[in-house]
Amino acid sequence: MKAKRIISLFLLSCLSVPAMLHAADPTLIGRRGCGYAIENTAEAYNEGARRGYKMMEAHVRLTADSVFVTSHDGKTDRLGGKMKIAGSTLADLKSERYTQQRDSAAYEGSTVCTVAEFLDICKKNNVAPLLHLKTLSKDTKQCSFLTPLMITVAEKGLTDKCVILTSEPDYIEYLMTNHPDIKLQFQADTKWQEMFDWSCARKLDVQIRQDLVDADCVKRYHDAGVKVNVWTVNTPDDYRRLADMGVDYMVTDYIQP
C-alpha cells in the first residue's frame, strides 16, 4: 500500500512540472498582427489570430476626420501609399492599396484598418488587444480625444481585456484619472531606469526593447510588482534568453504560441 502511494505521488509530481513550466511561459504578442501579411491590416490580424496569438498589437493613429486607424507610421509611403494619416480622411486612406516585402514574401492589396475593425477581429477570435498609441497630437497635455477611443473599446465589450501601451506620460496620467478600468503599459525603452520610480509608483507594467533588458532589470520590476514586456523577439535564442529571465510578455513577428 505504501509503495502504491509513493508511485501515485511520483506520478502527480511528474504531471505538475510541465504545468509549472507552462505557467511561467511569457505571453506572446503578435507584432502589428503578425509577420505573415501587411503590418497593421485586417489580414495581419486575422492571420495572427489563426496562428494562435492570444494577444495582438496594433499601432494607433488619428485621421483628419477623427477616426482611429492602425498604422505605425504617420505616412503611408513605406507601404506604397502617398498620404499623411493626420491629414487624410478615412475614405481617402481606404482608397489606397498597400504592398510590403517581409523577409522572402511579398504582400499586396490590403487597405488601412480602423481600430474598431481590429477590435472586432480580436473579439471574434478571443484575442486581447494591445493598442499602442503613437503621439496623436502635438499638444500631449490635451488628451480628451482619448475618451472616444475608450468608449469604442467599451462598446466592443473589451475593456477588461484591452491593454493601452504608450510612451507618453501625459496619456498615462489622463487615462489613469479618467478611465481607471483600462489596463496600461508604459513604453520605457532607454528611459526605463530614469522612469523606474515613476512607473513602479503607478504599478504600470512596462515595455522595453529586448537589447536593453537583463536579469537584474526584470528582477527589479518584479520585486516592485510590475510586469515586463519586451520587443521584438524573433529568434529561438532570444526567446530562451528572455524567458529564462522571467519576462512576462514578448512581442514577436514569427514565434508562435
PDB file of C-alpha atoms in Angstrom:
ATOM      1  CA  MET A   1       0.000   0.000   0.000  1.00  0.00           C
ATOM      2  CA  LYS A   2       2.879   2.327   0.922  1.00  0.00           C
ATOM      3  CA  ALA A   3       4.603   1.548  -2.410  1.00  0.00           C
ATOM      4  CA  LYS A   4       1.412   2.423  -4.347  1.00  0.00           C
ATOM      5  CA  ARG A   5       1.162   5.745  -2.504  1.00  0.00           C
ATOM      6  CA  ILE A   6       4.768   6.597  -3.372  1.00  0.00           C
ATOM      7  CA  ILE A   7       4.169   5.761  -7.040  1.00  0.00           C
ATOM      8  CA  SER A   8       1.000   7.901  -7.064  1.00  0.00           C
ATOM      9  CA  LEU A   9       2.832  10.862  -5.552  1.00  0.00           C
ATOM     10  CA  PHE A  10       5.617  10.443  -8.111  1.00  0.00           C
ATOM     11  CA  LEU A  11       3.136  10.440 -10.993  1.00  0.00           C
ATOM     12  CA  LEU A  12       1.428  13.567  -9.618  1.00  0.00           C
ATOM     13  CA  SER A  13       4.769  15.347  -9.370  1.00  0.00           C
ATOM     14  CA  CYS A  14       5.555  14.465 -12.992  1.00  0.00           C
ATOM     15  CA  LEU A  15       2.257  15.984 -14.096  1.00  0.00           C
ATOM     16  CA  SER A  16       2.830  19.171 -12.111  1.00  0.00           C
ATOM     17  CA  VAL A  17       6.244  20.011 -13.594  1.00  0.00           C
ATOM     18  CA  PRO A  18       5.034  20.784 -17.139  1.00  0.00           C
ATOM     19  CA  ALA A  19       2.128  22.731 -15.690  1.00  0.00           C
ATOM     20  CA  MET A  20       4.527  24.887 -13.668  1.00  0.00           C
ATOM     21  CA  LEU A  21       6.760  25.456 -16.678  1.00  0.00           C
ATOM     22  CA  HIS A  22       3.797  26.374 -18.857  1.00  0.00           C
ATOM     23  CA  ALA A  23       2.534  28.859 -16.271  1.00  0.00           C
ATOM     24  CA  ALA A  24       5.888  30.655 -16.438  1.00  0.00           C
ATOM     25  CA  ASP A  25       5.886  30.964 -20.224  1.00  0.00           C
ATOM     26  CA  PRO A  26       5.708  34.578 -21.438  1.00  0.00           C
ATOM     27  CA  THR A  27       2.604  35.718 -23.291  1.00  0.00           C
ATOM     28  CA  LEU A  28       3.435  36.064 -26.980  1.00  0.00           C
ATOM     29  CA  ILE A  29       2.028  39.202 -28.623  1.00  0.00           C
ATOM     30  CA  GLY A  30       1.590  39.275 -32.390  1.00  0.00           C
ATOM     31  CA  ARG A  31       3.521  42.347 -33.523  1.00  0.00           C
ATOM     32  CA  ARG A  32       1.344  44.581 -35.721  1.00  0.00           C
ATOM     33  CA  GLY A  33      -0.814  41.462 -36.059  1.00  0.00           C
ATOM     34  CA  CYS A  34       1.860  39.060 -37.265  1.00  0.00           C
ATOM     35  CA  GLY A  35       4.694  38.853 -39.782  1.00  0.00           C
ATOM     36  CA  TYR A  36       2.662  36.970 -42.397  1.00  0.00           C
ATOM     37  CA  ALA A  37       0.745  39.821 -44.044  1.00  0.00           C
ATOM     38  CA  ILE A  38       0.982  43.584 -44.434  1.00  0.00           C
ATOM     39  CA  GLU A  39       1.503  45.025 -40.965  1.00  0.00           C
ATOM     40  CA  ASN A  40      -1.371  46.588 -39.030  1.00  0.00           C
ATOM     41  CA  THR A  41      -4.004  45.413 -41.516  1.00  0.00           C
ATOM     42  CA  ALA A  42      -7.051  43.196 -41.095  1.00  0.00           C
ATOM     43  CA  GLU A  43      -5.213  40.450 -42.980  1.00  0.00           C
ATOM     44  CA  ALA A  44      -2.351  40.537 -40.457  1.00  0.00           C
ATOM     45  CA  TYR A  45      -4.744  40.453 -37.514  1.00  0.00           C
ATOM     46  CA  ASN A  46      -6.813  37.596 -38.911  1.00  0.00           C
ATOM     47  CA  GLU A  47      -3.669  35.624 -39.707  1.00  0.00           C
ATOM     48  CA  GLY A  48      -2.229  36.322 -36.261  1.00  0.00           C
ATOM     49  CA  ALA A  49      -5.399  35.010 -34.640  1.00  0.00           C
ATOM     50  CA  ARG A  50      -5.283  31.939 -36.892  1.00  0.00           C
ATOM     51  CA  ARG A  51      -1.708  31.253 -35.788  1.00  0.00           C
ATOM     52  CA  GLY A  52      -2.757  31.203 -32.162  1.00  0.00           C
ATOM     53  CA  TYR A  53      -1.782  34.567 -30.657  1.00  0.00           C
ATOM     54  CA  LYS A  54      -3.946  35.365 -27.665  1.00  0.00           C
ATOM     55  CA  MET A  55      -2.763  38.977 -27.724  1.00  0.00           C
ATOM     56  CA  MET A  56      -2.028  41.212 -30.720  1.00  0.00           C
ATOM     57  CA  GLU A  57      -0.531  44.680 -31.057  1.00  0.00           C
ATOM     58  CA  ALA A  58      -1.975  47.472 -33.187  1.00  0.00           C
ATOM     59  CA  HIS A  59      -0.399  50.903 -33.543  1.00  0.00           C
ATOM     60  CA  VAL A  60      -2.976  53.664 -33.280  1.00  0.00           C
ATOM     61  CA  ARG A  61      -3.174  56.972 -35.159  1.00  0.00           C
ATOM     62  CA  LEU A  62      -5.916  59.531 -35.769  1.00  0.00           C
ATOM     63  CA  THR A  63      -7.220  60.638 -39.176  1.00  0.00           C
ATOM     64  CA  ALA A  64      -8.265  64.137 -40.228  1.00  0.00           C
ATOM     65  CA  ASP A  65     -11.908  63.180 -39.633  1.00  0.00           C
ATOM     66  CA  SER A  66     -11.136  61.839 -36.139  1.00  0.00           C
ATOM     67  CA  VAL A  67     -11.206  58.120 -36.902  1.00  0.00           C
ATOM     68  CA  PHE A  68      -8.749  55.880 -35.067  1.00  0.00           C
ATOM     69  CA  VAL A  69      -6.836  53.690 -37.506  1.00  0.00           C
ATOM     70  CA  THR A  70      -3.995  51.188 -37.123  1.00  0.00           C
ATOM     71  CA  SER A  71      -0.716  52.401 -38.575  1.00  0.00           C
ATOM     72  CA  HIS A  72       2.814  52.512 -37.238  1.00  0.00           C
ATOM     73  CA  ASP A  73       3.978  55.444 -39.374  1.00  0.00           C
ATOM     74  CA  GLY A  74       2.434  58.874 -39.758  1.00  0.00           C
ATOM     75  CA  LYS A  75       2.679  58.458 -43.532  1.00  0.00           C
ATOM     76  CA  THR A  76       1.699  55.581 -45.784  1.00  0.00           C
ATOM     77  CA  ASP A  77       4.672  55.811 -48.158  1.00  0.00           C
ATOM     78  CA  ARG A  78       6.583  52.864 -46.638  1.00  0.00           C
ATOM     79  CA  LEU A  79       3.635  50.664 -47.643  1.00  0.00           C
ATOM     80  CA  GLY A  80       3.310  52.131 -51.120  1.00  0.00           C
ATOM     81  CA  GLY A  81       0.874  54.932 -50.310  1.00  0.00           C
ATOM     82  CA  LYS A  82       1.163  58.696 -50.646  1.00  0.00           C
ATOM     83  CA  MET A  83      -0.804  60.106 -47.716  1.00  0.00           C
ATOM     84  CA  LYS A  84      -0.321  61.504 -44.236  1.00  0.00           C
ATOM     85  CA  ILE A  85      -2.625  59.835 -41.742  1.00  0.00           C
ATOM     86  CA  ALA A  86      -3.392  63.007 -39.780  1.00  0.00           C
ATOM     87  CA  GLY A  87      -4.075  64.992 -42.967  1.00  0.00           C
ATOM     88  CA  SER A  88      -6.336  62.422 -44.664  1.00  0.00           C
ATOM     89  CA  THR A  89      -9.878  61.229 -44.143  1.00  0.00           C
ATOM     90  CA  LEU A  90     -10.686  57.577 -43.641  1.00  0.00           C
ATOM     91  CA  ALA A  91     -12.289  57.486 -47.098  1.00  0.00           C
ATOM     92  CA  ASP A  92      -9.090  58.854 -48.637  1.00  0.00           C
ATOM     93  CA  LEU A  93      -6.956  56.288 -46.840  1.00  0.00           C
ATOM     94  CA  LYS A  94      -9.282  53.424 -47.777  1.00  0.00           C
ATOM     95  CA  SER A  95      -8.711  54.295 -51.456  1.00  0.00           C
ATOM     96  CA  GLU A  96      -5.050  53.230 -51.194  1.00  0.00           C
ATOM     97  CA  ARG A  97      -3.805  49.674 -51.622  1.00  0.00           C
ATOM     98  CA  TYR A  98      -0.702  48.711 -49.678  1.00  0.00           C
ATOM     99  CA  THR A  99       2.250  46.491 -50.544  1.00  0.00           C
ATOM    100  CA  GLN A 100       5.028  45.189 -48.295  1.00  0.00           C
ATOM    101  CA  GLN A 101       8.055  42.929 -48.649  1.00  0.00           C
ATOM    102  CA  ARG A 102       8.628  40.940 -45.457  1.00  0.00           C
ATOM    103  CA  ASP A 103      11.670  38.679 -45.499  1.00  0.00           C
ATOM    104  CA  SER A 104      11.194  36.473 -48.575  1.00  0.00           C
ATOM    105  CA  ALA A 105       7.465  37.119 -49.004  1.00  0.00           C
ATOM    106  CA  ALA A 106       5.681  39.947 -50.820  1.00  0.00           C
ATOM    107  CA  TYR A 107       2.167  41.017 -49.842  1.00  0.00           C
ATOM    108  CA  GLU A 108      -0.207  43.384 -51.608  1.00  0.00           C
ATOM    109  CA  GLY A 109      -3.787  44.586 -51.793  1.00  0.00           C
ATOM    110  CA  SER A 110      -4.541  45.451 -48.152  1.00  0.00           C
ATOM    111  CA  THR A 111      -6.142  48.712 -47.058  1.00  0.00           C
ATOM    112  CA  VAL A 112      -5.970  50.728 -43.863  1.00  0.00           C
ATOM    113  CA  CYS A 113      -7.720  49.126 -40.892  1.00  0.00           C
ATOM    114  CA  THR A 114      -9.717  51.046 -38.311  1.00  0.00           C
ATOM    115  CA  VAL A 115      -9.290  50.375 -34.604  1.00  0.00           C
ATOM    116  CA  ALA A 116     -12.948  49.355 -34.478  1.00  0.00           C
ATOM    117  CA  GLU A 117     -12.299  46.710 -37.153  1.00  0.00           C
ATOM    118  CA  PHE A 118      -9.247  45.487 -35.254  1.00  0.00           C
ATOM    119  CA  LEU A 119     -11.262  45.187 -32.051  1.00  0.00           C
ATOM    120  CA  ASP A 120     -13.961  43.223 -33.874  1.00  0.00           C
ATOM    121  CA  ILE A 121     -11.329  40.734 -35.070  1.00  0.00           C
ATOM    122  CA  CYS A 122      -9.961  40.438 -31.531  1.00  0.00           C
ATOM    123  CA  LYS A 123     -13.404  39.848 -30.031  1.00  0.00           C
ATOM    124  CA  LYS A 124     -14.351  37.271 -32.665  1.00  0.00           C
ATOM    125  CA  ASN A 125     -11.146  35.300 -32.037  1.00  0.00           C
ATOM    126  CA  ASN A 126     -10.917  35.774 -28.248  1.00  0.00           C
ATOM    127  CA  VAL A 127      -7.711  37.800 -28.582  1.00  0.00           C
ATOM    128  CA  ALA A 128      -6.650  40.528 -26.146  1.00  0.00           C
ATOM    129  CA  PRO A 129      -5.908  43.807 -27.998  1.00  0.00           C
ATOM    130  CA  LEU A 130      -2.762  45.782 -27.225  1.00  0.00           C
ATOM    131  CA  LEU A 131      -3.392  49.291 -28.525  1.00  0.00           C
ATOM    132  CA  HIS A 132      -0.049  51.029 -28.965  1.00  0.00           C
ATOM    133  CA  LEU A 133      -0.784  54.743 -29.001  1.00  0.00           C
ATOM    134  CA  LYS A 134       1.595  56.797 -31.087  1.00  0.00           C
ATOM    135  CA  THR A 135       1.862  60.540 -30.425  1.00  0.00           C
ATOM    136  CA  LEU A 136      -1.626  61.505 -31.566  1.00  0.00           C
ATOM    137  CA  SER A 137      -1.410  65.251 -31.037  1.00  0.00           C
ATOM    138  CA  LYS A 138       1.318  67.889 -30.886  1.00  0.00           C
ATOM    139  CA  ASP A 139      -0.172  69.003 -27.583  1.00  0.00           C
ATOM    140  CA  THR A 140       0.197  65.936 -25.365  1.00  0.00           C
ATOM    141  CA  LYS A 141      -1.365  67.801 -22.435  1.00  0.00           C
ATOM    142  CA  GLN A 142      -4.715  67.909 -24.247  1.00  0.00           C
ATOM    143  CA  CYS A 143      -5.796  64.281 -24.056  1.00  0.00           C
ATOM    144  CA  SER A 144      -9.600  64.390 -24.173  1.00  0.00           C
ATOM    145  CA  PHE A 145      -9.554  62.826 -27.660  1.00  0.00           C
ATOM    146  CA  LEU A 146      -8.602  59.561 -25.922  1.00  0.00           C
ATOM    147  CA  THR A 147     -12.062  59.259 -24.365  1.00  0.00           C
ATOM    148  CA  PRO A 148     -13.786  58.332 -27.675  1.00  0.00           C
ATOM    149  CA  LEU A 149     -11.196  55.566 -28.087  1.00  0.00           C
ATOM    150  CA  MET A 150     -12.011  54.214 -24.628  1.00  0.00           C
ATOM    151  CA  ILE A 151     -15.712  54.400 -25.458  1.00  0.00           C
ATOM    152  CA  THR A 152     -15.114  52.322 -28.588  1.00  0.00           C
ATOM    153  CA  VAL A 153     -13.223  49.720 -26.543  1.00  0.00           C
ATOM    154  CA  ALA A 154     -16.112  49.606 -24.050  1.00  0.00           C
ATOM    155  CA  GLU A 155     -18.747  49.322 -26.794  1.00  0.00           C
ATOM    156  CA  LYS A 156     -16.878  46.299 -28.168  1.00  0.00           C
ATOM    157  CA  GLY A 157     -17.006  44.705 -24.706  1.00  0.00           C
ATOM    158  CA  LEU A 158     -13.200  44.585 -24.416  1.00  0.00           C
ATOM    159  CA  THR A 159     -12.417  46.933 -21.523  1.00  0.00           C
ATOM    160  CA  ASP A 160     -11.383  44.028 -19.291  1.00  0.00           C
ATOM    161  CA  LYS A 161      -9.066  42.538 -21.956  1.00  0.00           C
ATOM    162  CA  CYS A 162      -7.636  45.581 -23.709  1.00  0.00           C
ATOM    163  CA  VAL A 163      -4.211  46.999 -22.811  1.00  0.00           C
ATOM    164  CA  ILE A 164      -3.139  50.526 -23.760  1.00  0.00           C
ATOM    165  CA  LEU A 165       0.590  50.956 -24.420  1.00  0.00           C
ATOM    166  CA  THR A 166       2.189  54.373 -24.814  1.00  0.00           C
ATOM    167  CA  SER A 167       5.443  56.234 -24.279  1.00  0.00           C
ATOM    168  CA  GLU A 168       3.550  59.443 -23.446  1.00  0.00           C
ATOM    169  CA  PRO A 169       3.311  60.041 -19.658  1.00  0.00           C
ATOM    170  CA  ASP A 170       0.524  62.593 -20.246  1.00  0.00           C
ATOM    171  CA  TYR A 171      -1.610  59.909 -21.896  1.00  0.00           C
ATOM    172  CA  ILE A 172      -0.950  57.590 -18.956  1.00  0.00           C
ATOM    173  CA  GLU A 173      -1.962  60.214 -16.398  1.00  0.00           C
ATOM    174  CA  TYR A 174      -5.131  61.122 -18.313  1.00  0.00           C
ATOM    175  CA  LEU A 175      -6.226  57.509 -18.684  1.00  0.00           C
ATOM    176  CA  MET A 176      -5.496  56.655 -15.054  1.00  0.00           C
ATOM    177  CA  THR A 177      -7.606  59.619 -13.936  1.00  0.00           C
ATOM    178  CA  ASN A 178     -10.491  59.384 -16.395  1.00  0.00           C
ATOM    179  CA  HIS A 179     -10.574  55.688 -17.361  1.00  0.00           C
ATOM    180  CA  PRO A 180      -9.195  53.795 -14.364  1.00  0.00           C
ATOM    181  CA  ASP A 181     -10.620  50.440 -15.529  1.00  0.00           C
ATOM    182  CA  ILE A 182      -8.324  50.210 -18.563  1.00  0.00           C
ATOM    183  CA  LYS A 183      -5.043  48.297 -18.271  1.00  0.00           C
ATOM    184  CA  LEU A 184      -1.925  50.295 -19.103  1.00  0.00           C
ATOM    185  CA  GLN A 185       1.680  49.689 -20.124  1.00  0.00           C
ATOM    186  CA  PHE A 186       4.397  52.305 -20.314  1.00  0.00           C
ATOM    187  CA  GLN A 187       6.903  52.080 -23.172  1.00  0.00           C
ATOM    188  CA  ALA A 188      10.088  52.852 -21.257  1.00  0.00           C
ATOM    189  CA  ASP A 189      12.941  51.609 -23.500  1.00  0.00           C
ATOM    190  CA  THR A 190      16.101  53.692 -22.921  1.00  0.00           C
ATOM    191  CA  LYS A 191      14.341  55.672 -20.184  1.00  0.00           C
ATOM    192  CA  TRP A 192      13.469  52.670 -18.053  1.00  0.00           C
ATOM    193  CA  GLN A 193      15.962  53.495 -15.276  1.00  0.00           C
ATOM    194  CA  GLU A 194      15.075  57.192 -15.351  1.00  0.00           C
ATOM    195  CA  MET A 195      11.340  56.394 -15.181  1.00  0.00           C
ATOM    196  CA  PHE A 196      11.594  53.355 -12.890  1.00  0.00           C
ATOM    197  CA  ASP A 197      10.242  55.021  -9.743  1.00  0.00           C
ATOM    198  CA  TRP A 198       7.509  56.832 -11.678  1.00  0.00           C
ATOM    199  CA  SER A 199       6.216  53.667 -13.361  1.00  0.00           C
ATOM    200  CA  CYS A 200       6.503  51.478 -10.259  1.00  0.00           C
ATOM    201  CA  ALA A 201       4.698  54.038  -8.086  1.00  0.00           C
ATOM    202  CA  ARG A 202       1.768  53.751 -10.506  1.00  0.00           C
ATOM    203  CA  LYS A 203       2.066  49.954 -10.808  1.00  0.00           C
ATOM    204  CA  LEU A 204       2.478  50.380 -14.554  1.00  0.00           C
ATOM    205  CA  ASP A 205       3.643  47.358 -16.476  1.00  0.00           C
ATOM    206  CA  VAL A 206       6.455  48.363 -18.821  1.00  0.00           C
ATOM    207  CA  GLN A 207       7.646  47.612 -22.326  1.00  0.00           C
ATOM    208  CA  ILE A 208      11.399  47.692 -23.006  1.00  0.00           C
ATOM    209  CA  ARG A 209      13.413  46.926 -26.143  1.00  0.00           C
ATOM    210  CA  GLN A 210      14.904  43.471 -25.758  1.00  0.00           C
ATOM    211  CA  ASP A 211      18.568  44.505 -26.027  1.00  0.00           C
ATOM    212  CA  LEU A 212      18.102  46.838 -23.043  1.00  0.00           C
ATOM    213  CA  VAL A 213      16.809  44.089 -20.737  1.00  0.00           C
ATOM    214  CA  ASP A 214      18.867  41.949 -18.388  1.00  0.00           C
ATOM    215  CA  ALA A 215      18.030  39.710 -15.442  1.00  0.00           C
ATOM    216  CA  ASP A 216      18.575  42.495 -12.913  1.00  0.00           C
ATOM    217  CA  CYS A 217      16.159  44.769 -14.765  1.00  0.00           C
ATOM    218  CA  VAL A 218      13.434  42.112 -14.750  1.00  0.00           C
ATOM    219  CA  LYS A 219      14.017  41.302 -11.075  1.00  0.00           C
ATOM    220  CA  ARG A 220      13.806  44.963 -10.059  1.00  0.00           C
ATOM    221  CA  TYR A 221      10.444  45.354 -11.762  1.00  0.00           C
ATOM    222  CA  HIS A 222       9.093  42.056 -10.442  1.00  0.00           C
ATOM    223  CA  ASP A 223      10.153  42.966  -6.909  1.00  0.00           C
ATOM    224  CA  ALA A 224       8.079  46.143  -7.354  1.00  0.00           C
ATOM    225  CA  GLY A 225       5.068  44.147  -8.573  1.00  0.00           C
ATOM    226  CA  VAL A 226       5.443  45.285 -12.195  1.00  0.00           C
ATOM    227  CA  LYS A 227       5.409  43.058 -15.298  1.00  0.00           C
ATOM    228  CA  VAL A 228       7.869  43.368 -18.180  1.00  0.00           C
ATOM    229  CA  ASN A 229       7.034  43.284 -21.894  1.00  0.00           C
ATOM    230  CA  VAL A 230       9.936  43.061 -24.384  1.00  0.00           C
ATOM    231  CA  TRP A 231      10.112  43.743 -28.106  1.00  0.00           C
ATOM    232  CA  THR A 232      10.869  42.464 -30.735  1.00  0.00           C
ATOM    233  CA  VAL A 233      11.754  38.786 -30.180  1.00  0.00           C
ATOM    234  CA  ASN A 234      12.104  36.749 -33.366  1.00  0.00           C
ATOM    235  CA  THR A 235      14.762  34.068 -32.729  1.00  0.00           C
ATOM    236  CA  PRO A 236      14.682  30.938 -30.552  1.00  0.00           C
ATOM    237  CA  ASP A 237      17.889  32.027 -28.807  1.00  0.00           C
ATOM    238  CA  ASP A 238      16.415  35.396 -27.825  1.00  0.00           C
ATOM    239  CA  TYR A 239      13.215  33.693 -26.730  1.00  0.00           C
ATOM    240  CA  ARG A 240      15.073  31.288 -24.447  1.00  0.00           C
ATOM    241  CA  ARG A 241      17.346  34.002 -23.045  1.00  0.00           C
ATOM    242  CA  LEU A 242      14.474  36.316 -22.160  1.00  0.00           C
ATOM    243  CA  ALA A 243      12.168  33.538 -20.968  1.00  0.00           C
ATOM    244  CA  ASP A 244      14.898  32.407 -18.582  1.00  0.00           C
ATOM    245  CA  MET A 245      14.974  35.945 -17.174  1.00  0.00           C
ATOM    246  CA  GLY A 246      11.257  35.634 -16.470  1.00  0.00           C
ATOM    247  CA  VAL A 247       9.862  38.347 -18.749  1.00  0.00           C
ATOM    248  CA  ASP A 248       6.074  38.352 -18.828  1.00  0.00           C
ATOM    249  CA  TYR A 249       5.326  39.336 -22.446  1.00  0.00           C
ATOM    250  CA  MET A 250       7.170  39.129 -25.760  1.00  0.00           C
ATOM    251  CA  VAL A 251       6.239  41.000 -28.924  1.00  0.00           C
ATOM    252  CA  THR A 252       7.066  38.877 -31.974  1.00  0.00           C
ATOM    253  CA  ASP A 253       6.517  38.682 -35.712  1.00  0.00           C
ATOM    254  CA  TYR A 254       7.036  34.958 -36.157  1.00  0.00           C
ATOM    255  CA  ILE A 255       7.422  32.925 -32.956  1.00  0.00           C
ATOM    256  CA  GLN A 256       4.128  31.130 -32.475  1.00  0.00           C
ATOM    257  CA  PRO A 257       2.437  30.018 -29.263  1.00  0.00           C
TER     258      PRO A 257
END
